[in-house]
């Protein structure tokens, strides 16, 4: 603790100086931060894979693994051994007052990876939305065993919806782990059959084929994760392992120069002597922040001091766009902080709006969207009741083909007006901190759900 405290020298740099330092530090270390989300049909092996990965990287001790095995045997899930590792590691669970998604960290030679996960979550998709809203790359796990890939890929399975969702939330790169190949004696035909079905689908969902990687794996036995010690697989595969692949994921250009925006995904109380007081976590959508900065919490008029910054559970003098952080704050009452609060520079706060226009892509839905439709609006970790108040136009390939449409069917791209619905016993209109996608890509992205189904994804065009 003391060591950490000493390291926390306040830089007190000007914004431009800090941005320059950040870029220099990054170039020197060669290590970049990356956020990963794991998706796929239930039981495909997501938790097992991540548990195994952490174990092989030494992030999960033999003792924890044994304890997990024992714990999972007790509940009658013998093969669940690794899946439990994630729960044990999610320390946010113990200290958090409000839990959004648990995050775990690990390193490859050139990447500091934050794993955004919500395994076993009751309502997985909303949790995935807040996770995917922050992810740079998705790892999709599909079950290669007989009949199981098909069950997950056909209508009603989650494979397609997850791929659509992550893509529409801005994730451009996807790694598909074709799992449980031990169940089919490492058959290359089976692997080829699955990749042949998945590839065109992923391209149609908007992933470019150069950003789509397939890997044959077995999560349980740990084959082709860190190493590949399986003669049956070696007979026909000599490509990269999962770790090799993660280490080479291209990191998107980060908007360091854009004003700071941190949508808060968790608020809790720091419990140690050094890290006491109110703490918030979230991802920097843009900008940089350093210890000693004064930042403003929107909505509200409150300003807080940044006392400590934690990046990947280590204290750091500053944090930059693309990183997931915990900030310990002073000078602010926690009642002014909640999930969905956006932390900003005092001079450049984000605007609060109750109405905006968005360009949306309509998903596979049962009943078409009509003007006035009541929906749930998702923006980062926030969700609010809203109405699609106007259907302005439908476009195709960037051209408006119809004005004032009566309905929106699946697959259409449309410009709509969205209005937040204020609660019946409030005199003030409901608002949300929002920006146009042109001003801030990550702050300008929304999802629209209705009766537990994601019906559209969109980008914010204009704030009304
Ligand atoms: P999730 O729902 O996607 O997180 O799936 P889990 O990780 O809970 O795994 C579902 C089941 O598949 C468990 O019983 C695992 O033991 C099993 N499983 C996972 N990976 C493998 C594998 O590589 N081979 C085999 N045979 N079973 C696996």
PDB file of C-alpha atoms and ligand atoms in Angstrom, residues 40-49 79-81 83 119-120 141 143 179-183 217-221, ligand 1:
ATOM      1  CA  UNK A  40     -22.001 -16.909 -27.559  1.00  0.00           C
ATOM      2  CA  UNK A  41     -24.915 -19.257 -27.023  1.00  0.00           C
ATOM      3  CA  UNK A  42     -25.504 -20.560 -23.515  1.00  0.00           C
ATOM      4  CA  UNK A  43     -23.269 -23.557 -22.668  1.00  0.00           C
ATOM      5  CA  UNK A  44     -20.932 -22.943 -25.603  1.00  0.00           C
ATOM      6  CA  UNK A  45     -18.100 -22.818 -23.061  1.00  0.00           C
ATOM      7  CA  UNK A  46     -17.518 -19.083 -22.504  1.00  0.00           C
ATOM      8  CA  UNK A  47     -16.835 -19.282 -18.778  1.00  0.00           C
ATOM      9  CA  UNK A  48     -14.788 -22.457 -19.102  1.00  0.00           C
ATOM     10  CA  UNK A  49     -12.658 -20.818 -21.774  1.00  0.00           C
ATOM     11  CA  UNK A  79     -16.965 -30.185 -15.397  1.00  0.00           C
ATOM     12  CA  UNK A  80     -17.669 -26.619 -14.373  1.00  0.00           C
ATOM     13  CA  UNK A  81     -14.313 -26.317 -12.627  1.00  0.00           C
ATOM     14  CA  UNK A  83     -16.190 -21.607 -14.986  1.00  0.00           C
ATOM     15  CA  UNK A 119     -21.338 -15.061 -17.264  1.00  0.00           C
ATOM     16  CA  UNK A 120     -24.404 -16.676 -15.821  1.00  0.00           C
ATOM     17  CA  UNK A 141     -17.521 -19.075 -28.521  1.00  0.00           C
ATOM     18  CA  UNK A 143     -20.000 -25.271 -29.541  1.00  0.00           C
ATOM     19  CA  UNK A 179     -14.925 -25.052 -29.040  1.00  0.00           C
ATOM     20  CA  UNK A 180     -15.317 -28.633 -27.793  1.00  0.00           C
ATOM     21  CA  UNK A 181     -13.572 -30.082 -30.833  1.00  0.00           C
ATOM     22  CA  UNK A 182     -12.419 -32.893 -28.529  1.00  0.00           C
ATOM     23  CA  UNK A 183     -16.018 -34.102 -28.778  1.00  0.00           C
ATOM     24  CA  UNK A 217     -10.079 -24.916 -29.498  1.00  0.00           C
ATOM     25  CA  UNK A 218     -10.996 -27.092 -26.530  1.00  0.00           C
ATOM     26  CA  UNK A 219     -11.563 -24.916 -23.500  1.00  0.00           C
ATOM     27  CA  UNK A 220     -11.784 -27.771 -20.998  1.00  0.00           C
ATOM     28  CA  UNK A 221      -8.457 -29.365 -21.851  1.00  0.00           C
TER      29      UNK A 221
HETATM   30  P1  LIG B   1     -21.142 -20.906 -21.025  1.00  0.00           P
HETATM   31  O1  LIG B   1     -22.588 -20.995 -20.707  1.00  0.00           O
HETATM   32  O2  LIG B   1     -20.930 -20.520 -22.450  1.00  0.00           O
HETATM   33  O3  LIG B   1     -20.339 -20.065 -20.083  1.00  0.00           O
HETATM   34  O4  LIG B   1     -20.574 -22.409 -20.942  1.00  0.00           O
HETATM   35  P2  LIG B   1     -19.756 -23.118 -19.789  1.00  0.00           P
HETATM   36  O5  LIG B   1     -18.359 -22.625 -19.742  1.00  0.00           O
HETATM   37  O6  LIG B   1     -20.543 -23.063 -18.553  1.00  0.00           O
HETATM   38  O7  LIG B   1     -19.670 -24.616 -20.367  1.00  0.00           O
HETATM   39  C1  LIG B   1     -20.826 -25.379 -20.635  1.00  0.00           C
HETATM   40  C2  LIG B   1     -20.493 -26.843 -20.558  1.00  0.00           C
HETATM   41  O8  LIG B   1     -19.599 -27.219 -21.605  1.00  0.00           O
HETATM   42  C3  LIG B   1     -19.817 -27.256 -19.271  1.00  0.00           C
HETATM   43  O9  LIG B   1     -20.345 -28.470 -18.832  1.00  0.00           O
HETATM   44  C4  LIG B   1     -18.365 -27.394 -19.672  1.00  0.00           C
HETATM   45  O10 LIG B   1     -17.674 -28.308 -18.869  1.00  0.00           O
HETATM   46  C5  LIG B   1     -18.478 -27.892 -21.089  1.00  0.00           C
HETATM   47  N1  LIG B   1     -17.283 -27.573 -21.879  1.00  0.00           N
HETATM   48  C6  LIG B   1     -16.698 -26.372 -22.010  1.00  0.00           C
HETATM   49  N2  LIG B   1     -15.623 -26.431 -22.830  1.00  0.00           N
HETATM   50  C7  LIG B   1     -15.521 -27.724 -23.227  1.00  0.00           C
HETATM   51  C8  LIG B   1     -14.596 -28.433 -24.078  1.00  0.00           C
HETATM   52  O11 LIG B   1     -13.628 -27.900 -24.627  1.00  0.00           O
HETATM   53  N3  LIG B   1     -14.850 -29.742 -24.283  1.00  0.00           N
HETATM   54  C9  LIG B   1     -15.888 -30.387 -23.691  1.00  0.00           C
HETATM   55  N4  LIG B   1     -16.036 -31.672 -23.956  1.00  0.00           N
HETATM   56  N5  LIG B   1     -16.751 -29.761 -22.876  1.00  0.00           N
HETATM   57  C10 LIG B   1     -16.582 -28.442 -22.634  1.00  0.00           C
END
